[in-house]
Short mmCIF file of C-alpha atoms in Angstrom, two decimals:
data_model
loop_
_atom_site.label_atom_id
_atom_site.label_comp_id
_atom_site.label_asym_id
_atom_site.label_seq_id
_atom_site.Cartn_x
_atom_site.Cartn_y
_atom_site.Cartn_z
CA MET A 1498 12.34 56.27 166.39
CA VAL A 1499 11.73 56.65 162.66
CA PHE A 1500 14.04 56.06 159.74
CA ASP A 1501 14.65 59.38 157.97
CA TRP A 1502 15.13 58.39 154.34
CA PHE A 1503 16.37 61.85 153.39
CA ARG A 1504 19.27 61.56 155.83
CA ARG A 1505 19.51 57.75 155.75
CA ARG A 1506 19.50 57.30 159.50
CA PHE A 1507 17.23 56.65 162.45
CA THR A 1508 16.00 59.80 164.19
CA ASP A 1509 13.82 60.66 167.13
CA ALA A 1510 10.73 62.17 165.54
CA ASP A 1511 10.06 64.23 168.68
CA LYS A 1512 13.41 66.00 168.49
CA PRO A 1513 14.45 68.46 165.77
CA ALA A 1514 17.09 67.06 163.47
CA GLU A 1515 20.38 68.89 163.57
CA ALA A 1516 21.43 70.77 160.47
CA LEU A 1517 23.84 69.07 158.10
CA PRO A 1518 27.33 70.56 158.29
CA ALA A 1519 28.41 72.36 155.15
CA GLU A 1520 31.38 70.07 154.66
CA THR A 1521 29.33 66.86 154.70
CA PRO A 1522 30.46 64.75 151.72
CA PRO A 1523 27.84 63.36 149.36
CA ALA A 1524 26.18 60.37 150.99
CA ASN A 1525 25.68 58.86 147.57
CA SER A 1526 29.31 58.82 146.54
CA ALA A 1527 31.97 56.32 147.43
CA PRO A 1528 34.63 57.61 149.85
CA ALA A 1529 37.73 59.00 148.12
CA THR A 1530 39.86 56.57 150.10
CA ALA A 1531 37.96 53.38 150.77
CA PRO A 1532 38.14 52.14 154.38
CA PRO A 1533 39.56 48.69 155.03
CA ALA A 1534 37.08 46.07 153.85
CA PRO A 1535 35.17 44.67 156.83
CA ASP A 1536 34.54 41.01 157.33
CA LEU A 1537 31.51 41.05 155.04
CA LEU A 1538 29.90 37.92 156.41
CA ALA A 1539 30.17 39.15 160.00
CA TRP A 1540 28.88 42.58 158.94
CA ALA A 1541 25.93 41.00 157.15
CA LYS A 1542 25.08 38.75 160.11
CA THR A 1543 25.09 41.73 162.48
CA ALA A 1544 22.92 43.78 160.12
CA TYR A 1545 20.54 40.85 159.68
CA ALA A 1546 20.21 40.35 163.44
CA ASN A 1547 19.45 44.04 163.88
CA THR A 1548 16.83 44.10 161.15
CA GLN A 1549 15.15 41.03 162.64
CA ALA A 1550 14.79 42.92 165.91
CA GLU A 1551 13.62 46.10 164.22
CA ALA A 1552 10.03 47.08 164.93
CA PRO A 1553 8.00 49.07 162.42
CA ALA A 1554 7.80 52.79 163.12
CA PRO A 1555 4.38 53.72 164.48
CA ASP A 1556 2.21 55.50 161.98
CA THR A 1557 1.38 59.10 162.69
CA PRO A 1558 -2.40 59.41 162.96
CA ALA A 1559 -4.03 60.75 159.86
CA VAL A 1560 -4.63 64.49 160.01
CA ASP A 1561 -8.22 65.50 160.52
CA HIS A 1562 -9.32 67.31 157.40
CA PRO A 1563 -10.39 70.93 158.05
CA PRO A 1564 -12.83 72.69 155.74
CA PRO A 1565 -11.26 73.05 152.28
CA ALA A 1566 -9.52 76.32 151.54
CA VAL A 1567 -11.82 76.90 148.60
CA ALA A 1568 -15.48 76.15 149.09
CA ILE A 1569 -16.82 73.70 146.53
CA GLU A 1570 -20.36 74.32 145.42
CA ALA A 1571 -22.44 71.16 145.32
CA VAL A 1572 -24.52 70.63 142.22
CA PRO A 1573 -28.09 69.56 143.14
CA ALA A 1574 -29.44 66.50 141.41
CA ALA A 1575 -32.34 67.03 139.06
CA ALA A 1576 -35.67 66.29 140.73
CA ASP A 1577 -36.95 64.33 137.75
CA PRO A 1578 -34.03 63.19 135.59
CA PRO A 1579 -34.84 62.60 131.94
CA SER A 1580 -35.11 59.06 130.65
CA PRO A 1581 -31.92 57.77 129.04
CA VAL A 1582 -31.75 57.93 125.28
CA ALA A 1583 -32.20 54.47 123.78
CA ASN A 1584 -29.36 54.87 121.28
CA PRO A 1585 -27.12 57.75 122.35
CA PRO A 1586 -24.65 59.10 119.81
CA ALA A 1587 -21.17 57.56 119.64
CA TRP A 1588 -19.44 60.57 121.18
CA LEU A 1589 -21.75 60.40 124.20
CA ARG A 1590 -21.22 56.65 124.62
CA ASN A 1591 -17.43 57.16 124.47
CA GLU A 1592 -17.59 59.93 127.06
CA GLY A 1593 -19.70 57.77 129.34
CA ASP A 1594 -17.26 54.89 128.97
CA ARG A 1595 -14.34 57.19 129.75
CA GLN A 1596 -15.99 58.52 132.91
CA ALA A 1597 -16.83 54.97 133.99
CA ARG A 1598 -13.20 53.94 133.55
CA LEU A 1599 -11.98 56.95 135.54
CA THR A 1600 -14.42 56.21 138.35
CA ALA A 1601 -13.43 52.54 138.43
CA LEU A 1602 -9.74 53.46 138.47
CA ALA A 1603 -10.18 55.88 141.37
CA ALA A 1604 -12.25 53.36 143.33
CA THR A 1605 -9.59 50.70 142.86
CA ALA A 1606 -6.86 53.07 143.98
CA ARG A 1607 -8.79 54.03 147.11
CA GLU A 1608 -9.26 50.44 148.12
CA GLU A 1609 -5.55 49.69 147.86
CA ALA A 1610 -4.13 49.39 151.34
CA ILE A 1611 -1.14 51.41 152.45
CA ALA A 1612 1.86 49.12 152.42
CA ALA A 1613 3.18 48.68 155.93
CA PRO A 1614 6.88 49.43 156.44
CA LYS A 1615 8.69 46.22 155.81
CA THR A 1616 10.62 44.96 158.81
CA GLY A 1617 13.41 42.46 159.07
CA LYS A 1618 10.92 39.68 159.79
CA GLY A 1619 10.29 39.34 156.06
CA LEU A 1620 13.95 39.31 155.03
CA VAL A 1621 15.89 36.20 154.10
CA PHE A 1622 19.63 35.80 154.68
CA ASN A 1623 20.57 34.85 151.14
CA GLU A 1624 22.71 36.02 148.21
CA GLU A 1625 20.56 39.12 147.75
CA PHE A 1626 20.98 40.10 151.39
CA LEU A 1627 24.74 39.62 151.15
CA TRP A 1628 24.82 41.84 148.07
CA THR A 1629 22.95 44.63 149.86
CA ALA A 1630 25.27 44.22 152.84
CA GLU A 1631 28.28 44.63 150.56
CA VAL A 1632 26.80 47.79 149.02
CA LEU A 1633 26.01 49.38 152.38
CA ALA A 1634 29.32 48.34 153.97
CA GLY A 1635 31.12 49.75 150.92
CA GLN A 1636 29.73 53.18 151.81
CA GLY A 1637 31.18 53.00 155.31
CA ARG A 1638 27.88 52.20 157.04
CA ALA A 1639 27.87 50.47 160.40
CA PRO A 1640 25.60 47.39 160.47
CA GLU A 1641 23.78 48.73 163.54
CA THR A 1642 22.54 51.76 161.57
CA VAL A 1643 21.00 49.82 158.69
CA SER A 1644 17.22 49.78 158.29
CA ALA A 1645 15.24 46.83 156.95
CA GLU A 1646 13.64 49.30 154.53
CA GLU A 1647 17.07 50.02 153.02
CA ILE A 1648 17.66 46.32 152.43
CA VAL A 1649 14.25 45.96 150.79
CA TRP A 1650 14.82 49.04 148.61
CA LEU A 1651 18.24 47.93 147.39
CA GLN A 1652 16.87 44.52 146.46
CA ARG A 1653 13.98 46.23 144.65
CA LEU A 1654 16.37 48.55 142.81
CA ARG A 1655 18.55 45.65 141.70
CA GLN A 1656 15.51 43.76 140.44
CA GLY A 1657 14.18 46.91 138.76
CA LEU A 1658 17.37 47.32 136.75
CA ASP A 1659 17.30 43.70 135.53
CA LYS A 1660 16.18 44.70 132.03
CA THR A 1661 19.19 46.99 131.66
CA ARG A 1662 21.74 44.96 133.61
CA ASN A 1663 21.21 41.44 132.25
CA PRO A 1664 22.02 42.10 128.56
CA LEU A 1665 24.66 44.68 129.48
CA LEU A 1666 26.57 42.73 132.11
CA SER A 1667 26.66 39.39 130.32
CA ARG A 1668 28.47 40.97 127.37
CA LEU A 1669 30.43 43.44 129.47
CA GLN A 1670 32.07 40.76 131.60
CA GLY A 1671 33.28 38.91 128.53
CA LEU A 1672 34.41 42.14 126.93
CA MET A 1673 36.42 43.26 129.93
CA GLY A 1674 38.01 39.89 130.49
CA GLY A 1675 40.81 40.85 128.12
CA ALA A 1676 42.77 43.89 127.06
CA LEU A 1677 40.82 47.07 126.29
CA ASN A 1678 42.05 47.40 122.72
CA ALA A 1679 40.36 49.37 119.96
CA GLU A 1680 38.01 46.52 119.11
CA ALA A 1681 36.95 46.07 122.75
CA LEU A 1682 36.32 49.80 123.11
CA GLU A 1683 34.20 49.76 119.97
CA ASP A 1684 32.09 46.93 121.41
CA LEU A 1685 31.82 48.80 124.71
CA GLU A 1686 30.59 51.86 122.84
CA ALA A 1687 27.77 49.82 121.30
CA LEU A 1688 26.79 48.42 124.71
CA LEU A 1689 26.66 51.84 126.36
CA LEU A 1690 24.62 53.33 123.54
CA GLN A 1691 22.16 50.42 123.68
CA ALA A 1692 21.67 51.14 127.40
CA ASP A 1693 20.93 54.79 126.46
CA VAL A 1694 23.95 56.23 128.23
CA GLY A 1695 23.99 58.74 125.39
CA PRO A 1696 26.66 59.69 122.83
CA GLU A 1697 28.21 62.49 124.87
CA ALA A 1698 28.64 60.42 128.03
CA THR A 1699 29.76 57.39 126.00
CA ASP A 1700 32.52 59.36 124.27
CA TYR A 1701 33.71 60.67 127.62
CA ILE A 1702 33.82 57.18 129.17
CA LEU A 1703 35.67 55.66 126.21
CA GLY A 1704 38.21 58.48 126.20
CA ARG A 1705 38.96 58.08 129.89
CA LEU A 1706 39.25 54.29 129.71
CA ALA A 1707 41.49 54.41 126.64
CA ALA A 1708 43.81 56.92 128.29
CA ALA A 1709 44.04 54.91 131.52
CA ASP A 1710 45.69 51.85 129.89
CA LEU A 1711 44.07 49.53 132.43
CA PRO A 1712 44.72 45.84 133.01
CA ALA A 1713 41.76 43.57 132.36
CA ALA A 1714 41.01 43.16 136.08
CA GLY A 1715 40.78 46.91 136.58
CA ALA A 1716 38.42 47.72 133.70
CA LEU A 1717 35.08 47.07 135.42
CA PRO A 1718 35.99 48.87 138.68
CA ALA A 1719 37.24 51.78 136.58
CA LEU A 1720 33.95 51.89 134.65
CA LYS A 1721 32.00 51.92 137.91
CA GLY A 1722 34.15 54.75 139.22
CA LEU A 1723 33.64 56.78 136.05
CA LEU A 1724 29.88 56.35 136.17
CA ARG A 1725 29.75 57.44 139.82
CA GLU A 1726 31.96 60.42 139.07
CA MET A 1727 29.67 61.54 136.24
CA LEU A 1728 26.48 61.03 138.25
CA ASP A 1729 27.90 63.06 141.14
CA GLY A 1730 29.26 65.82 138.87
CA PRO A 1731 26.42 68.34 139.44
CA LEU A 1732 26.80 68.00 143.22
CA ALA A 1733 30.10 69.91 143.08
CA THR A 1734 28.10 73.17 143.02
CA ARG A 1735 24.98 72.00 144.88
CA SER A 1736 24.03 70.55 148.23
CA PRO A 1737 24.85 66.83 148.18
CA LEU A 1738 21.55 65.96 149.85
CA LEU A 1739 18.07 67.22 149.11
CA VAL A 1740 16.67 67.28 152.64
CA PRO A 1741 13.63 69.27 153.81
CA VAL A 1742 14.75 71.75 156.46
CA LYS A 1743 13.08 70.85 159.74
CA ASN A 1744 10.82 73.42 161.41
CA GLN A 1745 10.68 75.50 158.24
CA LEU A 1746 8.50 75.52 155.13
CA ASN A 1747 9.99 73.76 152.10
CA VAL A 1748 8.14 73.98 148.77
CA TRP A 1749 8.86 71.43 146.04
CA LEU A 1750 7.27 72.06 142.65
CA MET A 1751 6.88 68.98 140.46
CA VAL A 1752 7.02 69.80 136.73
CA GLY A 1753 7.32 67.92 133.44
CA VAL A 1754 5.50 66.71 130.38
CA ASN A 1755 2.30 64.67 130.36
CA GLY A 1756 2.69 61.01 131.31
CA ALA A 1757 6.04 61.33 133.10
CA GLY A 1758 4.49 60.31 136.42
CA LYS A 1759 4.29 63.62 138.30
CA THR A 1760 1.15 62.86 140.28
CA THR A 1761 2.34 59.36 141.20
CA THR A 1762 5.70 60.82 142.23
CA ILE A 1763 3.91 63.38 144.42
CA GLY A 1764 2.13 60.56 146.24
CA LYS A 1765 5.31 58.55 146.73
CA LEU A 1766 7.26 61.60 147.93
CA ALA A 1767 4.45 62.43 150.35
CA ASN A 1768 4.63 58.89 151.72
CA LEU A 1769 8.42 59.09 151.99
CA ALA A 1770 8.29 62.42 153.85
CA HIS A 1771 5.47 61.29 156.15
CA LYS A 1772 7.29 58.08 157.06
CA SER A 1773 10.52 60.05 157.62
CA GLY A 1774 8.88 62.30 160.20
CA TYR A 1775 8.20 65.48 158.20
CA SER A 1776 4.83 67.24 158.37
CA THR A 1777 3.62 67.29 154.77
CA LEU A 1778 0.89 68.84 152.63
CA ILE A 1779 0.01 68.45 148.93
CA ALA A 1780 -1.30 71.17 146.61
CA ALA A 1781 -3.40 69.75 143.75
CA ALA A 1782 -2.49 72.44 141.22
CA ASP A 1783 -2.99 70.28 138.13
CA THR A 1784 -6.43 71.69 137.34
CA PHE A 1785 -6.14 71.04 133.61
CA ARG A 1786 -6.14 67.24 133.26
CA ALA A 1787 -9.37 65.32 133.77
CA ALA A 1788 -9.44 63.46 137.11
CA ALA A 1789 -6.01 64.83 138.14
CA VAL A 1790 -7.33 66.28 141.40
CA GLN A 1791 -9.14 63.04 142.19
CA GLN A 1792 -5.98 61.06 141.49
CA VAL A 1793 -3.76 63.16 143.75
CA GLN A 1794 -6.40 63.01 146.50
CA THR A 1795 -6.30 59.22 146.26
CA TRP A 1796 -2.52 59.25 146.60
CA GLY A 1797 -2.83 61.63 149.55
CA GLU A 1798 -5.16 59.18 151.29
CA ARG A 1799 -2.72 56.34 150.73
CA ALA A 1800 0.18 58.40 152.09
CA ARG A 1801 -1.93 59.84 154.94
CA VAL A 1802 -1.16 63.35 153.78
CA GLU A 1803 -3.82 66.03 153.35
CA VAL A 1804 -4.46 67.53 149.92
CA ILE A 1805 -5.49 71.15 149.32
CA ALA A 1806 -7.67 71.10 146.22
CA ASN A 1807 -10.52 72.80 144.41
CA THR A 1808 -12.65 70.54 142.24
CA GLY A 1809 -14.50 73.39 140.57
CA THR A 1810 -14.24 74.27 136.88
CA ASN A 1811 -11.78 76.76 135.37
CA VAL A 1812 -9.76 76.86 138.59
CA ASP A 1813 -6.59 78.95 138.55
CA PRO A 1814 -3.69 76.68 139.63
CA ALA A 1815 -1.93 79.65 141.23
CA ALA A 1816 -4.98 80.17 143.47
CA VAL A 1817 -4.72 76.56 144.68
CA VAL A 1818 -1.03 77.10 145.46
CA PHE A 1819 -1.88 80.33 147.30
CA ASP A 1820 -4.41 78.50 149.48
CA ALA A 1821 -1.96 75.66 150.10
CA ILE A 1822 0.77 78.07 151.22
CA MET A 1823 -1.64 79.80 153.61
CA ALA A 1824 -2.66 76.42 155.04
CA ALA A 1825 0.95 75.25 155.33
CA GLN A 1826 2.04 78.40 157.15
CA ALA A 1827 -0.93 78.27 159.52
CA ARG A 1828 -0.20 74.65 160.48
CA GLY A 1829 3.59 74.80 160.61
CA ILE A 1830 3.98 72.37 157.71
CA GLU A 1831 7.55 71.46 156.80
CA LEU A 1832 7.09 70.18 153.22
CA LEU A 1833 4.56 71.39 150.64
CA LEU A 1834 4.50 69.28 147.47
CA VAL A 1835 2.92 71.01 144.47
CA ASP A 1836 1.45 68.95 141.64
CA THR A 1837 1.32 70.86 138.34
CA ALA A 1838 -0.22 70.17 134.96
CA GLY A 1839 1.84 68.38 132.36
CA ARG A 1840 3.07 70.80 129.76
CA LEU A 1841 5.33 70.99 126.74
CA GLN A 1842 8.07 73.57 126.76
CA ASN A 1843 6.75 75.15 123.54
CA LYS A 1844 3.30 75.91 125.02
CA GLN A 1845 3.96 79.46 126.14
CA ASN A 1846 0.66 79.90 127.99
CA LEU A 1847 1.33 76.84 130.14
CA MET A 1848 4.91 77.92 130.82
CA ASP A 1849 3.59 81.34 131.85
CA GLU A 1850 1.24 79.55 134.25
CA LEU A 1851 4.24 77.79 135.80
CA HIS A 1852 6.06 81.11 136.20
CA LYS A 1853 2.96 82.56 137.89
CA ILE A 1854 2.94 79.71 140.40
CA ARG A 1855 6.60 80.36 141.18
CA ARG A 1856 5.91 84.08 141.69
CA ILE A 1857 3.13 83.23 144.15
CA VAL A 1858 5.52 80.97 146.09
CA ASP A 1859 8.28 83.59 146.17
CA LYS A 1860 5.87 86.34 147.25
CA LYS A 1861 3.82 84.49 149.86
CA ALA A 1862 6.56 82.26 151.26
CA PRO A 1863 9.84 84.19 150.88
CA GLU A 1864 11.33 82.23 153.77
CA ALA A 1865 10.67 78.86 152.13
CA GLN A 1866 13.32 76.59 150.67
CA VAL A 1867 12.07 76.11 147.09
CA GLU A 1868 12.99 73.32 144.67
CA THR A 1869 11.68 72.73 141.15
CA LEU A 1870 11.98 69.04 140.31
CA LEU A 1871 11.62 67.79 136.74
CA VAL A 1872 9.95 64.37 136.58
CA LEU A 1873 11.38 62.33 133.71
CA ASP A 1874 10.15 58.97 132.38
CA ALA A 1875 13.17 56.64 132.02
CA THR A 1876 11.38 54.49 129.44
CA LEU A 1877 11.61 57.35 126.93
CA GLY A 1878 15.40 57.17 126.90
CA GLN A 1879 17.09 59.79 124.74
CA ASN A 1880 13.72 61.16 123.59
CA GLY A 1881 12.96 62.06 127.19
CA VAL A 1882 16.36 63.68 127.61
CA ARG A 1883 15.76 65.89 124.56
CA GLN A 1884 12.37 66.92 125.95
CA ALA A 1885 13.97 67.69 129.28
CA GLU A 1886 16.74 69.76 127.68
CA ALA A 1887 14.16 72.05 126.12
CA PHE A 1888 12.10 72.14 129.33
CA THR A 1889 15.01 73.18 131.52
CA LYS A 1890 15.64 76.18 129.27
CA ALA A 1891 12.12 77.42 129.96
CA ALA A 1892 11.92 76.70 133.71
CA ALA A 1893 14.32 77.09 136.63
CA VAL A 1894 14.72 73.37 137.28
CA SER A 1895 16.97 72.42 140.21
CA GLY A 1896 16.88 68.62 140.08
CA VAL A 1897 15.48 65.52 138.38
CA VAL A 1898 13.22 62.69 139.51
CA LEU A 1899 13.76 59.66 137.27
CA THR A 1900 10.74 57.34 137.18
CA LYS A 1901 9.85 53.91 135.77
CA LEU A 1902 13.38 52.50 135.85
CA ASP A 1903 11.94 49.05 136.41
CA GLY A 1904 10.10 49.08 133.09
CA THR A 1905 12.96 49.75 130.72
CA ALA A 1906 16.24 48.41 129.35
CA ARG A 1907 17.41 52.03 129.15
CA GLY A 1908 18.63 52.47 132.72
CA GLY A 1909 21.78 54.11 131.40
CA VAL A 1910 19.66 57.18 130.67
CA ALA A 1911 20.43 58.31 134.23
CA VAL A 1912 23.99 59.05 133.09
CA ALA A 1913 22.75 60.85 129.98
CA VAL A 1914 20.39 63.00 132.06
CA VAL A 1915 23.17 64.21 134.33
CA ARG A 1916 25.71 64.66 131.54
CA GLN A 1917 23.44 66.50 129.12
CA LEU A 1918 21.28 68.49 131.56
CA GLY A 1919 23.91 69.25 134.19
CA LEU A 1920 21.28 68.57 136.88
CA PRO A 1921 21.51 66.18 139.82
CA ILE A 1922 19.16 63.22 140.04
CA ARG A 1923 17.43 63.63 143.39
CA PHE A 1924 15.02 60.67 143.45
CA ILE A 1925 14.47 57.50 141.45
CA GLY A 1926 11.45 55.25 141.10
CA ALA A 1927 11.74 51.52 140.45
CA GLY A 1928 8.28 50.10 140.94
CA GLU A 1929 4.58 50.90 141.16
CA GLY A 1930 4.21 50.65 144.94
CA VAL A 1931 3.89 53.68 147.19
CA GLN A 1932 7.28 52.79 148.75
CA ASP A 1933 9.11 52.37 145.43
CA LEU A 1934 10.68 55.83 145.20
CA LYS A 1935 13.74 56.81 147.19
CA PRO A 1936 16.55 59.41 147.25
CA PHE A 1937 19.13 58.76 144.54
CA SER A 1938 22.53 57.34 145.42
CA SER A 1939 25.08 57.11 142.62
CA TYR A 1940 27.00 54.41 144.47
CA GLU A 1941 23.96 52.20 144.94
CA PHE A 1942 22.67 52.84 141.43
CA VAL A 1943 25.96 51.86 139.77
CA GLU A 1944 26.34 48.78 141.96
CA ALA A 1945 22.78 47.69 141.13
CA LEU A 1946 23.35 48.42 137.43
CA LEU A 1947 26.57 46.40 137.23
CA ALA A 1948 25.97 43.82 139.97
CA GLY A 1949 27.25 40.37 139.10
#
């Protein structure tokens, strides 16, 4: 049995997963009519007992690497290398230093061990566990279905949002302890803007709260409900869950500007898919940035997922994607993750390159389920949203991956992203570890953001 993070349930990896029914409600939204509150302590004790008994899922053996799709020509070493220059010019010293740093970085990454799936043996029955139990029970989950990995992730998410939550909640609780008059709403506006919720979303929230004429006790629950409603808005016209279709090729293109964390996200998604029982392959189609191929290969090793790459010079990214599709189809791969070069939306040649990659996918894998996911750095706040707005006009983006939430006090940017881009957030990252990226849940995000 493995825990399928895309479906949030245990599955038998040897059996094909059944298709999701069309009427399945979003797993990341609170039920319209909340079920009767369970005895939380009893629920938590049952969940804790089950996680203590949970054994880690056995790792799938690493795939033996076949010959690379594109042959790489080895460069022979010089028989008699020249003696080093005693005082090389500054530009040469800088280049040598840069290469040394890149080599050291790659070596360090390779040595980093793959984090074993955390089991209940490392969990403590404390306030944090009770909070995660409350969040999971609030979504109608049975304690017997809860994975230790879910508990660990929710605790990590809550900790990751500390920088946003602590200043926000301390003032918010005092603010909402009384009537929501004009002065209180003005203070709330300042708090939301400081958390980078964005002016458009902030105006909407204030308007709804003012019109509701709520008692003091109902203000915070109403705010939570509004945030969840806004975060789930794009799902009204899209599938509520982004799940790779079993026994079929799925192609996910990762796009965005430089520095957003695309390559890191590729590695974490590969790990997530591998651990969830999906056969996975990575295409290293970022052939522009120095050491990008080496970096994604390192992530592939950590996730135990093979990487199709060409380390030659002047490599066409579309050719790498072509080779990866051929390899994926030949091996019956279920998920192909495509790393692409960082690009700005106003660089027409790079945008044309992205369109070429998409044409290759559509032509060579017409049966594939294709997603284009925009990776967005949460630490950029509204600046990142403005970049993303322009980017989505130039590319057919279908969803967002929000990264680096643990390093910012701007966690409210998730609301701004959805409100201003009209795109669903599909995954969020809240840490540097290979396990610190998971499918997005509006319910869990809001609870972690406003947890007391």
